[in-house]
mmCIF file of C-alpha atoms in Angstrom:
data_model
loop_
_atom_site.group_PDB
_atom_site.id
_atom_site.type_symbol
_atom_site.label_atom_id
_atom_site.label_comp_id
_atom_site.label_asym_id
_atom_site.label_seq_id
_atom_site.Cartn_x
_atom_site.Cartn_y
_atom_site.Cartn_z
ATOM 1 C CA MET A 7 114.465 144.606 71.282
ATOM 2 C CA ASP A 8 111.142 142.758 71.857
ATOM 3 C CA GLY A 9 113.174 140.088 72.540
ATOM 4 C CA ALA A 10 115.428 141.559 75.373
ATOM 5 C CA ALA A 11 112.070 143.087 76.752
ATOM 6 C CA TRP A 12 109.685 140.295 76.807
ATOM 7 C CA PRO A 13 112.353 137.099 78.452
ATOM 8 C CA GLN A 14 110.593 133.595 78.506
ATOM 9 C CA VAL A 15 108.862 132.976 81.547
ATOM 10 C CA ARG A 16 110.669 129.852 82.562
ATOM 11 C CA GLY A 17 112.073 130.736 86.580
ATOM 12 C CA ASP A 18 115.689 131.329 85.393
ATOM 13 C CA LEU A 19 116.527 134.033 87.727
ATOM 14 C CA SER A 20 119.596 134.953 85.767
ATOM 15 C CA SER A 21 117.629 135.289 82.362
ATOM 16 C CA THR A 22 114.983 137.278 83.798
ATOM 17 C CA ARG A 23 117.639 139.884 85.358
ATOM 18 C CA TRP A 24 119.347 139.876 82.319
ATOM 19 C CA GLY A 25 116.380 140.582 80.364
ATOM 20 C CA ALA A 26 115.427 143.689 82.851
ATOM 21 C CA ALA A 27 118.776 145.323 82.524
ATOM 22 C CA ALA A 28 118.713 144.723 78.715
ATOM 23 C CA PHE A 29 115.063 146.363 78.138
ATOM 24 C CA LEU A 30 116.061 149.333 80.623
ATOM 25 C CA ASN A 31 119.187 149.889 78.785
ATOM 26 C CA ASN A 32 117.037 150.592 75.489
ATOM 27 C CA LEU A 33 113.915 151.842 77.450
ATOM 28 C CA GLU A 34 114.212 155.165 75.271
ATOM 29 C CA ALA A 35 114.484 153.281 72.152
ATOM 30 C CA ALA A 36 111.448 150.891 73.353
ATOM 31 C CA CYS A 37 109.252 153.682 74.422
ATOM 32 C CA THR A 38 109.092 155.075 71.058
ATOM 33 C CA SER A 39 106.718 152.382 69.628
ATOM 34 C CA ILE A 40 105.296 151.583 72.839
ATOM 35 C CA SER A 41 104.346 154.129 75.757
ATOM 36 C CA ARG A 42 105.860 153.649 78.913
ATOM 37 C CA SER A 43 102.727 152.790 80.514
ATOM 38 C CA GLU A 44 102.062 150.160 78.097
ATOM 39 C CA TRP A 45 105.691 148.753 79.170
ATOM 40 C CA ALA A 46 104.502 149.049 82.770
ATOM 41 C CA ILE A 47 101.344 146.655 82.181
ATOM 42 C CA ARG A 48 103.686 144.210 80.100
ATOM 43 C CA TRP A 49 105.898 143.916 82.845
ATOM 44 C CA THR A 50 103.287 143.439 85.521
ATOM 45 C CA ASN A 51 102.057 140.597 83.542
ATOM 46 C CA ILE A 52 105.437 139.046 83.304
ATOM 47 C CA GLY A 53 105.758 139.388 86.939
ATOM 48 C CA ASP A 54 101.890 137.525 87.361
ATOM 49 C CA ALA A 55 103.102 134.903 85.106
ATOM 50 C CA HIS A 56 106.558 134.285 87.323
ATOM 51 C CA ARG A 57 104.142 134.193 90.005
ATOM 52 C CA LEU A 58 101.626 131.592 88.987
ATOM 53 C CA LEU A 59 104.131 129.573 87.597
ATOM 54 C CA GLY A 60 106.009 129.262 91.419
ATOM 55 C CA ASP A 61 102.893 128.627 92.809
ATOM 56 C CA THR A 62 101.815 125.702 90.090
ATOM 57 C CA ASN A 63 105.685 124.654 91.416
ATOM 58 C CA ILE A 64 104.440 124.681 94.994
ATOM 59 C CA GLU A 65 101.801 122.555 93.999
ATOM 60 C CA LYS A 66 103.640 119.798 92.415
ATOM 61 C CA GLY A 67 106.924 119.964 95.175
ATOM 62 C CA TYR A 68 109.280 121.707 93.363
ATOM 63 C CA PHE A 69 110.541 124.317 96.052
ATOM 64 C CA ASP A 70 113.310 125.569 94.958
ATOM 65 C CA GLU A 71 111.805 126.081 91.506
ATOM 66 C CA ALA A 72 108.923 128.001 93.163
ATOM 67 C CA ALA A 73 111.503 130.017 94.963
ATOM 68 C CA GLU A 74 113.305 131.165 91.871
ATOM 69 C CA ASP A 75 110.110 131.818 89.940
ATOM 70 C CA TRP A 76 108.759 134.062 92.784
ATOM 71 C CA LEU A 77 112.284 136.119 92.909
ATOM 72 C CA CYS A 78 111.556 136.630 88.872
ATOM 73 C CA ALA A 79 108.414 137.883 89.596
ATOM 74 C CA LEU A 80 110.087 140.335 92.286
ATOM 75 C CA THR A 81 112.011 141.804 89.523
ATOM 76 C CA ALA A 82 109.377 141.901 87.009
ATOM 77 C CA PHE A 83 107.129 144.114 89.471
ATOM 78 C CA GLU A 84 110.008 146.148 90.393
ATOM 79 C CA VAL A 85 110.240 147.225 86.478
ATOM 80 C CA ALA A 86 106.559 147.673 86.453
ATOM 81 C CA ARG A 87 107.264 149.866 89.495
ATOM 82 C CA ARG A 88 109.208 152.204 88.049
ATOM 83 C CA LEU A 89 107.711 152.487 84.815
ATOM 84 C CA ALA A 90 104.346 153.308 86.101
ATOM 85 C CA CYS A 91 103.947 157.238 86.415
ATOM 86 C CA GLU A 92 102.646 158.862 89.176
ATOM 87 C CA HIS A 93 98.971 158.653 89.872
ATOM 88 C CA ASP A 94 99.136 155.838 86.898
ATOM 89 C CA PRO A 95 96.305 152.907 87.529
ATOM 90 C CA GLU A 96 97.937 150.532 85.867
ATOM 91 C CA GLY A 97 100.969 150.840 88.741
ATOM 92 C CA ALA A 98 98.617 151.014 91.600
ATOM 93 C CA GLY A 99 98.562 147.456 92.535
ATOM 94 C CA VAL A 100 101.983 146.640 91.853
ATOM 95 C CA PRO A 101 103.238 147.275 95.593
ATOM 96 C CA ALA A 102 100.353 144.798 96.847
ATOM 97 C CA LYS A 103 101.496 141.835 94.050
ATOM 98 C CA ILE A 104 105.315 142.640 95.931
ATOM 99 C CA ASN A 105 104.363 142.124 99.397
ATOM 100 C CA THR A 106 102.355 138.806 98.304
ATOM 101 C CA VAL A 107 105.359 137.333 96.687
ATOM 102 C CA ILE A 108 107.658 138.593 99.001
ATOM 103 C CA GLN A 109 105.304 136.346 101.854
ATOM 104 C CA LYS A 110 105.725 133.450 99.591
ATOM 105 C CA VAL A 111 109.339 133.692 99.243
ATOM 106 C CA GLY A 112 109.297 133.906 103.154
ATOM 107 C CA ALA A 113 106.881 130.868 103.857
ATOM 108 C CA ARG A 114 108.735 128.417 101.706
ATOM 109 C CA GLN A 115 112.622 129.653 101.997
ATOM 110 C CA GLN A 116 114.481 131.134 105.117
ATOM 111 C CA LYS A 117 111.663 132.750 107.094
ATOM 112 C CA ILE A 118 111.837 136.802 106.601
ATOM 113 C CA GLU A 119 111.506 137.500 110.160
ATOM 114 C CA ARG A 120 109.841 140.963 111.390
ATOM 115 C CA VAL A 121 111.866 141.588 114.546
ATOM 116 C CA LEU A 122 111.409 144.927 116.999
ATOM 117 C CA ILE A 123 114.832 146.332 118.171
ATOM 118 C CA ASP A 124 114.547 147.983 121.450
ATOM 119 C CA CYS A 125 116.426 151.781 121.906
ATOM 120 C CA CYS A 126 116.333 153.889 124.739
ATOM 121 C CA ASP A 127 113.293 155.540 126.130
ATOM 122 C CA GLN A 128 111.119 152.522 125.506
ATOM 123 C CA VAL A 129 111.309 153.197 121.490
ATOM 124 C CA GLU A 130 111.481 150.394 119.168
ATOM 125 C CA ILE A 131 112.089 150.121 115.509
ATOM 126 C CA VAL A 132 110.507 147.758 113.181
ATOM 127 C CA ALA A 133 113.003 145.571 110.991
ATOM 128 C CA HIS A 134 113.104 142.969 108.529
ATOM 129 C CA TYR A 135 115.711 140.238 108.891
ATOM 130 C CA TRP A 136 116.370 137.868 106.048
ATOM 131 C CA PRO A 137 119.366 135.346 106.918
ATOM 132 C CA ALA A 138 122.120 134.135 104.806
ATOM 133 C CA ASN A 139 120.982 131.475 102.322
ATOM 134 C CA GLY A 140 122.455 128.254 103.224
ATOM 135 C CA HIS A 141 125.111 129.071 105.687
ATOM 136 C CA SER A 142 125.802 126.468 108.425
ATOM 137 C CA SER A 143 128.418 129.321 110.126
ATOM 138 C CA ALA A 144 128.019 132.900 111.280
ATOM 139 C CA ALA A 145 127.317 135.162 107.906
ATOM 140 C CA PRO A 146 127.814 139.105 107.241
ATOM 141 C CA ALA A 147 125.155 141.128 107.561
ATOM 142 C CA ILE A 148 123.859 144.534 105.609
ATOM 143 C CA ILE A 149 121.990 147.058 107.367
ATOM 144 C CA CYS A 150 119.857 148.313 104.591
ATOM 145 C CA ILE A 151 118.161 151.704 104.964
ATOM 146 C CA SER A 152 115.294 152.635 102.727
ATOM 147 C CA THR A 153 114.936 155.709 100.926
ATOM 148 C CA GLU A 154 112.961 158.674 102.143
ATOM 149 C CA GLU A 155 110.073 157.902 99.769
ATOM 150 C CA GLU A 156 109.888 153.804 99.916
ATOM 151 C CA PRO A 157 108.558 151.741 102.427
ATOM 152 C CA ALA A 158 110.915 149.056 103.631
ATOM 153 C CA THR A 159 108.948 146.142 101.926
ATOM 154 C CA THR A 160 109.718 147.622 98.530
ATOM 155 C CA LEU A 161 113.377 147.827 99.353
ATOM 156 C CA ILE A 162 113.144 144.101 100.591
ATOM 157 C CA GLY A 163 111.245 142.916 97.105
ATOM 158 C CA ARG A 164 114.040 144.697 95.082
ATOM 159 C CA LEU A 165 116.854 143.379 97.057
ATOM 160 C CA LEU A 166 115.708 139.612 97.970
ATOM 161 C CA PRO A 167 116.716 138.510 93.917
ATOM 162 C CA VAL A 168 120.210 140.352 94.511
ATOM 163 C CA VAL A 169 121.543 139.023 97.926
ATOM 164 C CA MET A 170 119.685 135.643 97.826
ATOM 165 C CA ASP A 171 122.872 133.819 97.054
ATOM 166 C CA ARG A 172 125.534 136.068 98.267
ATOM 167 C CA GLY A 173 126.424 134.603 101.281
ATOM 168 C CA MET A 174 125.097 137.793 103.444
ATOM 169 C CA SER A 175 122.088 138.202 105.759
ATOM 170 C CA VAL A 176 119.971 141.473 105.328
ATOM 171 C CA LEU A 177 118.440 143.807 108.091
ATOM 172 C CA VAL A 178 116.127 146.191 106.426
ATOM 173 C CA VAL A 179 114.884 149.280 108.268
ATOM 174 C CA ALA A 180 112.577 151.810 106.799
ATOM 175 C CA ASN A 181 114.127 155.623 106.593
ATOM 176 C CA SER A 182 111.027 156.962 108.263
ATOM 177 C CA ASP A 183 111.410 155.093 111.292
ATOM 178 C CA VAL A 184 115.332 156.319 111.873
ATOM 179 C CA SER A 185 114.709 159.789 110.649
ATOM 180 C CA ASN A 186 111.889 160.831 112.737
ATOM 181 C CA ALA A 187 113.748 159.892 115.919
ATOM 182 C CA ARG A 188 114.943 163.751 117.609
ATOM 183 C CA ARG A 189 117.914 164.923 116.576
ATOM 184 C CA GLY A 190 120.989 162.907 117.579
ATOM 185 C CA GLN A 191 118.915 159.733 117.813
ATOM 186 C CA SER A 192 119.436 158.156 114.429
ATOM 187 C CA ASP A 193 123.141 156.740 115.286
ATOM 188 C CA MET A 194 121.884 155.549 118.480
ATOM 189 C CA PHE A 195 118.984 153.743 116.755
ATOM 190 C CA LEU A 196 121.215 152.212 114.110
ATOM 191 C CA SER A 197 123.670 151.367 116.607
ATOM 192 C CA CYS A 198 121.042 149.569 118.239
ATOM 193 C CA CYS A 199 120.467 147.455 114.795
ATOM 194 C CA VAL A 200 124.166 146.505 115.142
ATOM 195 C CA ASP A 201 123.657 145.418 119.059
ATOM 196 C CA TYR A 202 120.978 143.199 117.227
ATOM 197 C CA LEU A 203 122.870 141.682 114.785
ATOM 198 C CA ALA A 204 125.738 141.205 116.884
ATOM 199 C CA SER A 205 124.162 139.202 119.328
ATOM 200 C CA ARG A 206 122.840 136.595 116.928
ATOM 201 C CA SER A 207 124.825 133.452 116.794
ATOM 202 C CA ASP A 208 124.374 133.125 113.019
ATOM 203 C CA ILE A 209 125.754 136.577 112.245
ATOM 204 C CA ASP A 210 129.825 137.408 112.400
ATOM 205 C CA ALA A 211 129.848 140.539 113.999
ATOM 206 C CA ALA A 212 133.074 141.422 112.483
ATOM 207 C CA ARG A 213 131.494 141.646 109.314
ATOM 208 C CA ILE A 214 128.784 144.075 109.476
ATOM 209 C CA GLY A 215 128.011 146.575 106.812
ATOM 210 C CA ILE A 216 125.669 149.371 106.188
ATOM 211 C CA TYR A 217 123.803 150.358 103.049
ATOM 212 C CA GLY A 218 121.737 153.679 102.553
ATOM 213 C CA ASP A 219 119.482 153.681 99.792
ATOM 214 C CA GLY A 220 118.946 156.883 97.843
ATOM 215 C CA SER A 221 118.259 159.370 100.413
ATOM 216 C CA SER A 222 118.942 157.193 103.147
ATOM 217 C CA ALA A 223 123.193 157.744 101.704
ATOM 218 C CA ALA A 224 123.841 160.368 103.846
ATOM 219 C CA MET A 225 122.640 158.768 107.150
ATOM 220 C CA ALA A 226 124.817 155.568 106.595
ATOM 221 C CA THR A 227 127.835 157.930 106.101
ATOM 222 C CA ASP A 228 127.252 159.506 109.486
ATOM 223 C CA PHE A 229 126.465 156.266 111.349
ATOM 224 C CA ALA A 230 129.704 154.505 109.509
ATOM 225 C CA ALA A 231 131.547 157.429 110.990
ATOM 226 C CA SER A 232 130.126 157.272 114.475
ATOM 227 C CA ASP A 233 130.267 153.479 115.028
ATOM 228 C CA GLY A 234 133.842 151.645 114.693
ATOM 229 C CA ARG A 235 132.010 147.941 114.084
ATOM 230 C CA ILE A 236 130.988 149.050 110.698
ATOM 231 C CA ALA A 237 133.348 147.078 108.387
ATOM 232 C CA ALA A 238 131.856 148.407 104.883
ATOM 233 C CA ALA A 239 129.586 151.362 103.797
ATOM 234 C CA VAL A 240 127.380 152.103 100.701
ATOM 235 C CA CYS A 241 127.004 155.913 101.744
ATOM 236 C CA ASP A 242 127.378 159.659 100.021
ATOM 237 C CA GLY A 243 131.011 159.996 101.552
ATOM 238 C CA GLY A 244 129.809 163.329 103.479
ATOM 239 C CA LEU A 245 128.662 165.285 100.260
ATOM 240 C CA TRP A 246 125.221 165.889 101.508
ATOM 241 C CA ASN A 247 126.413 167.179 105.036
ATOM 242 C CA LEU A 248 129.386 169.316 102.785
ATOM 243 C CA ALA A 249 126.251 171.008 100.269
ATOM 244 C CA ARG A 250 124.421 171.656 103.144
ATOM 245 C CA MET A 251 127.276 173.568 105.277
ATOM 246 C CA LEU A 252 128.511 175.366 102.212
ATOM 247 C CA ALA A 253 124.986 176.514 101.516
ATOM 248 C CA SER A 254 124.367 177.785 104.982
ATOM 249 C CA VAL A 255 127.814 179.835 105.367
ATOM 250 C CA ASP A 256 126.375 181.292 101.979
ATOM 251 C CA TRP A 257 123.009 182.168 103.710
ATOM 252 C CA ILE A 258 124.514 183.618 106.902
ATOM 253 C CA THR A 259 126.853 185.318 105.164
ATOM 254 C CA GLY A 260 124.382 186.756 102.481
ATOM 255 C CA THR A 261 127.174 185.868 99.398
ATOM 256 C CA THR A 262 126.908 184.055 96.127
ATOM 257 C CA ASP A 263 130.506 183.674 95.684
ATOM 258 C CA VAL A 264 131.956 180.398 94.549
ATOM 259 C CA PRO A 265 133.989 178.754 97.578
ATOM 260 C CA ASP A 266 137.501 178.141 97.376
ATOM 261 C CA GLU A 267 138.123 174.536 95.786
ATOM 262 C CA GLU A 268 141.104 174.143 98.048
ATOM 263 C CA VAL A 269 138.936 174.827 100.887
ATOM 264 C CA VAL A 270 136.393 172.555 99.473
ATOM 265 C CA SER A 271 138.726 169.717 99.013
ATOM 266 C CA ALA A 272 140.465 170.149 102.164
ATOM 267 C CA ARG A 273 136.809 169.521 103.940
ATOM 268 C CA ARG A 274 135.976 166.681 101.321
ATOM 269 C CA LEU A 275 139.341 164.636 102.513
ATOM 270 C CA ARG A 276 138.419 165.574 106.026
ATOM 271 C CA SER A 277 134.875 164.166 105.923
ATOM 272 C CA LEU A 278 136.467 160.996 104.264
ATOM 273 C CA ARG A 279 138.921 160.427 106.726
ATOM 274 C CA ARG A 280 136.159 160.148 109.522
ATOM 275 C CA LEU A 281 135.050 157.045 107.929
ATOM 276 C CA ARG A 282 137.512 153.891 108.860
ATOM 277 C CA CYS A 283 136.081 151.496 106.539
ATOM 278 C CA PRO A 284 136.142 150.752 102.771
ATOM 279 C CA ILE A 285 133.101 152.895 101.110
ATOM 280 C CA LEU A 286 131.349 152.831 97.915
ATOM 281 C CA VAL A 287 129.883 156.181 96.592
ATOM 282 C CA VAL A 288 126.632 155.700 94.621
ATOM 283 C CA ALA A 289 126.390 158.861 92.446
ATOM 284 C CA GLY A 290 124.026 160.402 90.042
ATOM 285 C CA GLY A 291 120.555 158.907 89.482
ATOM 286 C CA ARG A 292 117.917 159.061 91.926
ATOM 287 C CA GLY A 293 120.884 159.244 94.834
ATOM 288 C CA ILE A 294 121.735 162.904 96.760
ATOM 289 C CA VAL A 295 124.940 163.002 95.424
ATOM 290 C CA SER A 296 126.121 164.108 91.959
ATOM 291 C CA ALA A 297 128.252 162.650 89.487
ATOM 292 C CA SER A 298 130.768 165.568 89.236
ATOM 293 C CA GLU A 299 130.853 166.081 93.051
ATOM 294 C CA ALA A 300 131.662 162.090 93.406
ATOM 295 C CA MET A 301 134.272 162.275 90.704
ATOM 296 C CA LYS A 302 136.055 165.024 92.961
ATOM 297 C CA LEU A 303 135.547 163.266 95.958
ATOM 298 C CA LEU A 304 137.125 160.221 94.278
ATOM 299 C CA ARG A 305 140.213 162.722 93.569
ATOM 300 C CA ASP A 306 140.811 163.894 97.149
ATOM 301 C CA GLY A 307 140.372 160.507 97.938
ATOM 302 C CA ALA A 308 143.322 159.195 96.096
ATOM 303 C CA ALA A 309 145.339 161.358 98.284
ATOM 304 C CA ALA A 310 145.179 159.372 101.476
ATOM 305 C CA PRO A 311 144.791 155.864 102.324
ATOM 306 C CA ILE A 312 140.955 155.476 101.978
ATOM 307 C CA ASP A 313 139.520 152.276 100.581
ATOM 308 C CA LEU A 314 137.171 154.153 98.522
ATOM 309 C CA GLN A 315 135.230 153.393 94.871
ATOM 310 C CA LEU A 316 132.254 155.139 92.954
ATOM 311 C CA ALA A 317 129.146 153.700 91.504
ATOM 312 C CA ILE A 318 127.144 155.659 88.478
ATOM 313 C CA PRO A 319 124.067 154.097 88.299
ATOM 314 C CA GLN A 320 122.803 154.315 84.241
ATOM 315 C CA MET A 321 119.782 156.431 83.973
ATOM 316 C CA ILE A 322 117.506 156.393 80.796
ATOM 317 C CA ALA A 323 115.676 159.353 79.901
ATOM 318 C CA THR A 324 111.902 158.775 78.778
ATOM 319 C CA ASP A 325 108.815 161.246 78.637
ATOM 320 C CA GLY A 326 107.621 160.382 81.980
ATOM 321 C CA GLY A 327 111.022 161.433 83.627
ATOM 322 C CA GLU A 328 114.269 159.459 84.096
ATOM 323 C CA VAL A 329 114.184 155.753 84.946
ATOM 324 C CA GLU A 330 117.393 153.734 86.522
ATOM 325 C CA ASN A 331 118.754 150.813 85.628
ATOM 326 C CA PHE A 332 118.516 148.963 89.051
ATOM 327 C CA VAL A 333 119.397 145.770 88.041
ATOM 328 C CA THR A 334 122.916 146.478 87.262
ATOM 329 C CA SER A 335 123.244 149.001 89.692
ATOM 330 C CA ASP A 336 122.249 146.716 92.558
ATOM 331 C CA ASP A 337 124.313 143.956 91.303
ATOM 332 C CA ARG A 338 127.132 146.434 91.448
ATOM 333 C CA ILE A 339 126.640 147.649 94.813
ATOM 334 C CA PHE A 340 125.915 144.089 96.695
ATOM 335 C CA GLY A 341 128.763 142.644 94.508
ATOM 336 C CA TRP A 342 131.093 145.195 95.996
ATOM 337 C CA LEU A 343 129.486 144.211 99.671
ATOM 338 C CA GLU A 344 130.307 140.561 98.908
ATOM 339 C CA HIS A 345 133.571 141.018 97.792
ATOM 340 C CA LYS A 346 134.378 143.335 100.966
ATOM 341 C CA LEU A 347 132.446 141.289 103.740
ATOM 342 C CA VAL A 348 132.510 137.754 102.647
ATOM 343 C CA LEU A 349 135.403 136.833 99.820
ATOM 344 C CA ASN A 350 137.833 138.890 101.634
ATOM 345 C CA SER A 351 137.179 137.242 105.045
ATOM 346 C CA PRO A 352 139.813 135.353 106.771
ATOM 347 C CA SER A 353 137.869 132.186 106.600
ATOM 348 C CA ASN A 354 138.216 132.138 102.852
ATOM 349 C CA HIS A 355 141.976 132.580 102.873
ATOM 350 C CA CYS A 356 142.762 129.665 105.195
#
């Protein structure tokens, strides 16, 4: 167990991520002998060691090795951030460490651009753009919306090690920037993000996807249904809006009767048919979709020509609450996006 939980600090990203995934899979057993807070400290130390190794490699002129060291650090710090319990002083400094490493990566690799996206009424969205690694031609792009509780930089730090070599550019926006808009404007704001990406010469406008992290999955569904330019969506498949609608009906009618399953199934299918692109629904874990409802959605979707797949992150129970194995979950999500937008592109079938 200790071997999986304490990977060697050698700048090998695949080994670091494998070690992080193995540790999280066995977290419940690991916490029987060492506290969750202590593990948070250990993974913070692993991140610090990778960061310092990257700094040393920069001094030696080993730029590629330094970049991989820093990506390892981001993975380790994300493990530590998730292990640190609320109000736990051991985790208070981790977000600042993540921001520092993001700046180091951006200074030596493709620059992480801070862009202002113009919308109506003289409103601007602040977004962060990361270009595809090593692409000389127009690449696909993913609009990533952070979950409600986290800033955009937290999502950037988590995703950089995942997207680095997948041939996709990423535009990250904060949930708060989009959801705080007046009613009906969230889709318009995201449409402006698509406009921005489509205007860039390094982006293939026909291969733009959207990913709603956690509570932003419903927002991703609504936008993918409203904007036909979206080529793939990681979202909730309309389940959150359906649940709210059913709850409203119960409240208005003053009944607590179990709704007719055939009626609910028809509404699920109606929501799915609004989506004209392949979709991946992430269920369970910290998300807003239960695994049981997602399975019903998958069943209903089988009755229509809809490209629908389901991903259920592994959750590990500890005394401090459940922890998601974000490593395997993110690999699944962005592997799916890569398959839909990169590997299935016309240029790869010539």
